[in-house]
mmCIF file of C-alpha atoms in Angstrom:
data_model
loop_
_atom_site.group_PDB
_atom_site.id
_atom_site.type_symbol
_atom_site.label_atom_id
_atom_site.label_comp_id
_atom_site.label_asym_id
_atom_site.label_seq_id
_atom_site.Cartn_x
_atom_site.Cartn_y
_atom_site.Cartn_z
ATOM 1 C CA MET A 1 -13.722 61.296 -17.650
ATOM 2 C CA ARG A 2 -10.209 60.270 -16.674
ATOM 3 C CA LEU A 3 -11.724 58.222 -13.851
ATOM 4 C CA ILE A 4 -13.972 56.345 -16.260
ATOM 5 C CA ARG A 5 -11.072 55.656 -18.634
ATOM 6 C CA GLY A 6 -8.930 54.483 -15.705
ATOM 7 C CA PHE A 7 -11.726 52.234 -14.497
ATOM 8 C CA GLY A 8 -12.180 50.902 -18.033
ATOM 9 C CA LEU A 9 -8.456 50.197 -18.291
ATOM 10 C CA VAL A 10 -8.547 48.271 -15.005
ATOM 11 C CA LEU A 11 -11.493 46.195 -16.244
ATOM 12 C CA LEU A 12 -9.709 45.558 -19.521
ATOM 13 C CA VAL A 13 -6.535 44.380 -17.738
ATOM 14 C CA LEU A 14 -8.531 42.184 -15.363
ATOM 15 C CA GLY A 15 -10.519 40.739 -18.241
ATOM 16 C CA VAL A 16 -7.383 39.903 -20.228
ATOM 17 C CA ALA A 17 -5.759 38.370 -17.143
ATOM 18 C CA HIS A 18 -8.884 36.300 -16.504
ATOM 19 C CA ILE A 19 -8.961 35.061 -20.110
ATOM 20 C CA ALA A 20 -5.243 34.208 -19.989
ATOM 21 C CA ALA A 21 -5.699 32.318 -16.727
ATOM 22 C CA ALA A 22 -8.737 30.484 -18.075
ATOM 23 C CA GLN A 23 -6.777 29.356 -21.124
ATOM 24 C CA THR A 24 -4.082 27.780 -18.950
ATOM 25 C CA VAL A 25 -6.573 25.753 -16.911
ATOM 26 C CA SER A 26 -7.685 22.593 -18.649
ATOM 27 C CA LYS A 27 -11.329 21.671 -18.407
ATOM 28 C CA SER A 28 -10.603 17.954 -18.713
ATOM 29 C CA THR A 29 -11.669 15.576 -15.973
ATOM 30 C CA LYS A 30 -8.166 14.118 -15.846
ATOM 31 C CA SER A 31 -6.459 17.381 -14.935
ATOM 32 C CA ARG A 32 -9.188 18.341 -12.457
ATOM 33 C CA GLY A 33 -8.857 14.919 -10.841
ATOM 34 C CA GLY A 34 -5.107 15.340 -10.613
ATOM 35 C CA LEU A 35 -5.518 18.777 -9.085
ATOM 36 C CA ALA A 36 -8.006 17.425 -6.551
ATOM 37 C CA LYS A 37 -5.637 14.588 -5.591
ATOM 38 C CA TYR A 38 -2.763 17.034 -5.239
ATOM 39 C CA ARG A 39 -4.816 19.317 -3.003
ATOM 40 C CA LEU A 40 -6.043 16.400 -0.903
ATOM 41 C CA LYS A 41 -2.493 15.145 -0.388
ATOM 42 C CA LEU A 42 -1.386 18.648 0.527
ATOM 43 C CA LEU A 43 -4.187 19.012 3.046
ATOM 44 C CA ASP A 44 -3.632 15.541 4.427
ATOM 45 C CA GLY A 45 0.136 15.790 4.616
ATOM 46 C CA ARG A 46 1.835 19.038 5.477
ATOM 47 C CA LEU A 47 -1.222 20.976 6.551
ATOM 48 C CA SER A 48 -2.599 18.317 8.898
ATOM 49 C CA GLU A 49 0.693 18.376 10.793
ATOM 50 C CA GLN A 50 0.045 22.019 11.650
ATOM 51 C CA TYR A 51 -3.115 21.247 13.571
ATOM 52 C CA GLU A 52 -2.911 18.817 16.432
ATOM 53 C CA ASN A 53 -6.611 17.992 16.353
ATOM 54 C CA SER A 54 -6.980 17.721 12.593
ATOM 55 C CA LYS A 55 -8.090 14.424 11.127
ATOM 56 C CA ARG A 56 -6.481 12.721 8.210
ATOM 57 C CA LEU A 57 -8.528 13.012 5.034
ATOM 58 C CA LEU A 58 -7.051 9.977 3.304
ATOM 59 C CA PRO A 59 -7.774 6.515 4.685
ATOM 60 C CA LYS A 60 -4.767 4.817 6.286
ATOM 61 C CA ASP A 61 -4.943 1.877 3.927
ATOM 62 C CA GLN A 62 -5.217 3.927 0.740
ATOM 63 C CA GLY A 63 -3.461 2.132 -2.024
ATOM 64 C CA LEU A 64 -3.761 -1.308 -0.460
ATOM 65 C CA PRO A 65 -5.267 -3.939 -2.731
ATOM 66 C CA ARG A 66 -8.554 -5.743 -2.258
ATOM 67 C CA TYR A 67 -8.678 -9.525 -2.391
ATOM 68 C CA PHE A 68 -10.769 -10.669 -5.337
ATOM 69 C CA GLY A 69 -9.373 -14.190 -5.559
ATOM 70 C CA ALA A 70 -11.586 -17.145 -6.364
ATOM 71 C CA TYR A 71 -10.582 -19.057 -3.206
ATOM 72 C CA ARG A 72 -13.311 -19.032 -0.564
ATOM 73 C CA GLY A 73 -12.369 -22.174 1.382
ATOM 74 C CA LYS A 74 -11.807 -22.799 5.070
ATOM 75 C CA PHE A 75 -8.384 -21.144 5.167
ATOM 76 C CA LEU A 76 -9.647 -17.700 4.132
ATOM 77 C CA PRO A 77 -11.474 -17.034 7.440
ATOM 78 C CA MET A 78 -8.411 -18.369 9.286
ATOM 79 C CA ALA A 79 -6.207 -15.959 7.339
ATOM 80 C CA GLU A 80 -8.556 -13.059 8.081
ATOM 81 C CA LYS A 81 -8.449 -13.884 11.816
ATOM 82 C CA ALA A 82 -4.653 -14.101 11.793
ATOM 83 C CA ALA A 83 -4.423 -10.785 9.945
ATOM 84 C CA ALA A 84 -6.791 -9.113 12.419
ATOM 85 C CA LYS A 85 -4.884 -10.546 15.383
ATOM 86 C CA PHE A 86 -1.668 -8.838 14.274
ATOM 87 C CA GLY A 87 -3.102 -5.711 12.663
ATOM 88 C CA VAL A 88 -2.377 -6.673 9.072
ATOM 89 C CA PRO A 89 -4.842 -5.549 6.366
ATOM 90 C CA LYS A 90 -6.863 -8.695 5.651
ATOM 91 C CA ASP A 91 -7.091 -8.212 1.882
ATOM 92 C CA LEU A 92 -3.349 -7.644 1.598
ATOM 93 C CA PHE A 93 -2.690 -10.755 3.668
ATOM 94 C CA ALA A 94 -5.108 -12.850 1.584
ATOM 95 C CA ARG A 95 -3.330 -11.749 -1.597
ATOM 96 C CA LEU A 96 0.019 -12.646 -0.036
ATOM 97 C CA ILE A 97 -1.181 -16.141 0.918
ATOM 98 C CA GLN A 98 -2.704 -16.574 -2.554
ATOM 99 C CA LYS A 99 0.681 -15.750 -4.083
ATOM 100 C CA GLU A 100 2.746 -17.753 -1.598
ATOM 101 C CA SER A 101 0.922 -21.089 -1.657
ATOM 102 C CA ASN A 102 -2.286 -20.720 -3.665
ATOM 103 C CA TRP A 103 -4.004 -21.684 -0.389
ATOM 104 C CA ASN A 104 -2.268 -25.084 -0.252
ATOM 105 C CA PRO A 105 -1.442 -25.936 3.394
ATOM 106 C CA ASN A 106 0.969 -28.644 2.213
ATOM 107 C CA ALA A 107 2.944 -26.389 -0.133
ATOM 108 C CA LEU A 108 6.693 -26.901 0.011
ATOM 109 C CA SER A 109 9.028 -24.701 -2.013
ATOM 110 C CA PRO A 110 12.336 -25.855 -3.537
ATOM 111 C CA ASP A 111 14.039 -23.583 -0.978
ATOM 112 C CA GLY A 112 12.281 -25.347 1.901
ATOM 113 C CA ALA A 113 9.513 -22.838 2.686
ATOM 114 C CA ILE A 114 6.517 -24.572 4.238
ATOM 115 C CA GLY A 115 2.739 -24.226 4.256
ATOM 116 C CA LEU A 116 0.213 -21.524 3.498
ATOM 117 C CA GLY A 117 2.509 -18.606 4.301
ATOM 118 C CA GLN A 118 5.596 -20.388 2.952
ATOM 119 C CA LEU A 119 7.542 -19.865 6.163
ATOM 120 C CA MET A 120 11.181 -20.854 6.161
ATOM 121 C CA PRO A 121 11.906 -23.328 8.998
ATOM 122 C CA GLU A 122 14.288 -20.872 10.726
ATOM 123 C CA THR A 123 11.693 -18.096 10.583
ATOM 124 C CA ALA A 124 8.964 -20.394 11.926
ATOM 125 C CA ALA A 125 11.263 -21.482 14.777
ATOM 126 C CA ARG A 126 12.128 -17.870 15.593
ATOM 127 C CA LEU A 127 8.405 -17.020 15.644
ATOM 128 C CA GLY A 128 7.637 -20.107 17.736
ATOM 129 C CA VAL A 129 5.128 -21.621 15.304
ATOM 130 C CA ASP A 130 4.703 -25.026 13.703
ATOM 131 C CA PRO A 131 4.834 -24.299 9.959
ATOM 132 C CA ARG A 132 2.950 -27.526 9.174
ATOM 133 C CA ASP A 133 -0.090 -26.465 11.216
ATOM 134 C CA PRO A 134 -2.247 -24.246 8.940
ATOM 135 C CA GLN A 135 -3.515 -21.965 11.731
ATOM 136 C CA ALA A 136 -0.058 -21.574 13.277
ATOM 137 C CA ASN A 137 1.478 -21.021 9.842
ATOM 138 C CA LEU A 138 -0.998 -18.238 9.048
ATOM 139 C CA GLU A 139 -0.431 -16.607 12.428
ATOM 140 C CA GLY A 140 3.328 -16.826 11.958
ATOM 141 C CA ALA A 141 3.054 -15.332 8.479
ATOM 142 C CA ALA A 142 0.852 -12.470 9.723
ATOM 143 C CA LEU A 143 3.175 -11.802 12.661
ATOM 144 C CA TYR A 144 6.252 -11.804 10.427
ATOM 145 C CA LEU A 145 4.599 -9.457 7.916
ATOM 146 C CA LYS A 146 3.578 -7.120 10.752
ATOM 147 C CA GLN A 147 7.147 -7.156 12.093
ATOM 148 C CA GLN A 148 8.388 -6.079 8.678
ATOM 149 C CA TYR A 149 5.778 -3.325 8.523
ATOM 150 C CA THR A 150 6.794 -2.097 11.983
ATOM 151 C CA ARG A 151 10.391 -1.986 10.832
ATOM 152 C CA PHE A 152 9.891 -0.340 7.424
ATOM 153 C CA ARG A 153 6.623 1.625 7.997
ATOM 154 C CA SER A 154 5.421 0.663 4.521
ATOM 155 C CA TRP A 155 3.300 -2.290 3.448
ATOM 156 C CA ARG A 156 5.056 -2.345 0.080
ATOM 157 C CA LEU A 157 8.467 -2.662 1.761
ATOM 158 C CA ALA A 158 7.074 -5.148 4.285
ATOM 159 C CA VAL A 159 5.871 -7.364 1.427
ATOM 160 C CA ALA A 160 9.264 -7.012 -0.292
ATOM 161 C CA ALA A 161 10.994 -7.981 2.967
ATOM 162 C CA TYR A 162 8.644 -10.956 3.334
ATOM 163 C CA ASN A 163 9.829 -12.180 -0.056
ATOM 164 C CA ALA A 164 13.487 -11.141 -0.268
ATOM 165 C CA GLY A 165 14.317 -10.753 3.404
ATOM 166 C CA PRO A 166 14.650 -7.567 5.431
ATOM 167 C CA ASP A 167 18.401 -7.258 4.802
ATOM 168 C CA ALA A 168 17.779 -6.844 1.065
ATOM 169 C CA VAL A 169 15.267 -4.053 1.696
ATOM 170 C CA VAL A 170 17.753 -2.336 4.016
ATOM 171 C CA ARG A 171 20.576 -2.728 1.485
ATOM 172 C CA TYR A 172 18.594 -1.086 -1.323
ATOM 173 C CA ASN A 173 16.488 1.169 0.906
ATOM 174 C CA ASN A 174 13.596 0.184 -1.340
ATOM 175 C CA VAL A 175 12.064 -2.857 -3.017
ATOM 176 C CA PRO A 176 15.168 -4.822 -4.067
ATOM 177 C CA PRO A 177 15.852 -4.900 -7.814
ATOM 178 C CA PHE A 178 15.528 -8.692 -7.955
ATOM 179 C CA ALA A 179 13.190 -9.818 -10.745
ATOM 180 C CA GLU A 180 11.382 -12.273 -8.453
ATOM 181 C CA THR A 181 10.782 -9.669 -5.737
ATOM 182 C CA GLN A 182 9.744 -6.982 -8.211
ATOM 183 C CA ALA A 183 7.207 -9.387 -9.762
ATOM 184 C CA TYR A 184 6.068 -10.535 -6.306
ATOM 185 C CA VAL A 185 5.352 -6.998 -5.088
ATOM 186 C CA LEU A 186 3.646 -6.171 -8.387
ATOM 187 C CA THR A 187 1.414 -9.241 -8.051
ATOM 188 C CA ILE A 188 0.477 -8.492 -4.433
ATOM 189 C CA PHE A 189 -0.257 -4.815 -5.042
ATOM 190 C CA GLY A 190 -1.627 -5.196 -8.557
ATOM 191 C CA ARG A 191 0.401 -2.245 -9.840
#
């Protein structure tokens, strides 16, 4: 009899614990989605480092924006080729060119930036490209963006460095707090 009461007590305790646990877990899609994202990041991050042969679960370009701009002219395929040549995500690069020059190969900024990628003359010279030639300008812009990515290991910081200069990103160890750069990064990434 004592055994049955003991067993009943165990079931009662387990039942109460189960009910208490169930009450703390939300059934909403939002919290389940958040939990799934957390678990995926955990698996992809710390746990994948433990296994040499494990594969990343998250795509490398997660979080990078798609290009949905209206422009579909002759410079878009040129931009995609330049991006591919230097290993820059093509949609990110298209959004950058959209923001920089609105696809105008003759764009000239008040600061002296030239062409589709709005390259400064010194930067174009350092990269060895003619900023007035659309193809060369796009290749120079893609190369410069890739150089910033190689330096900062973040597309967000690379885009900030493209706009504000790499020294500003180094100084703040983040996207610089300049209104123009903050708005620029927000426009490119859409968030």
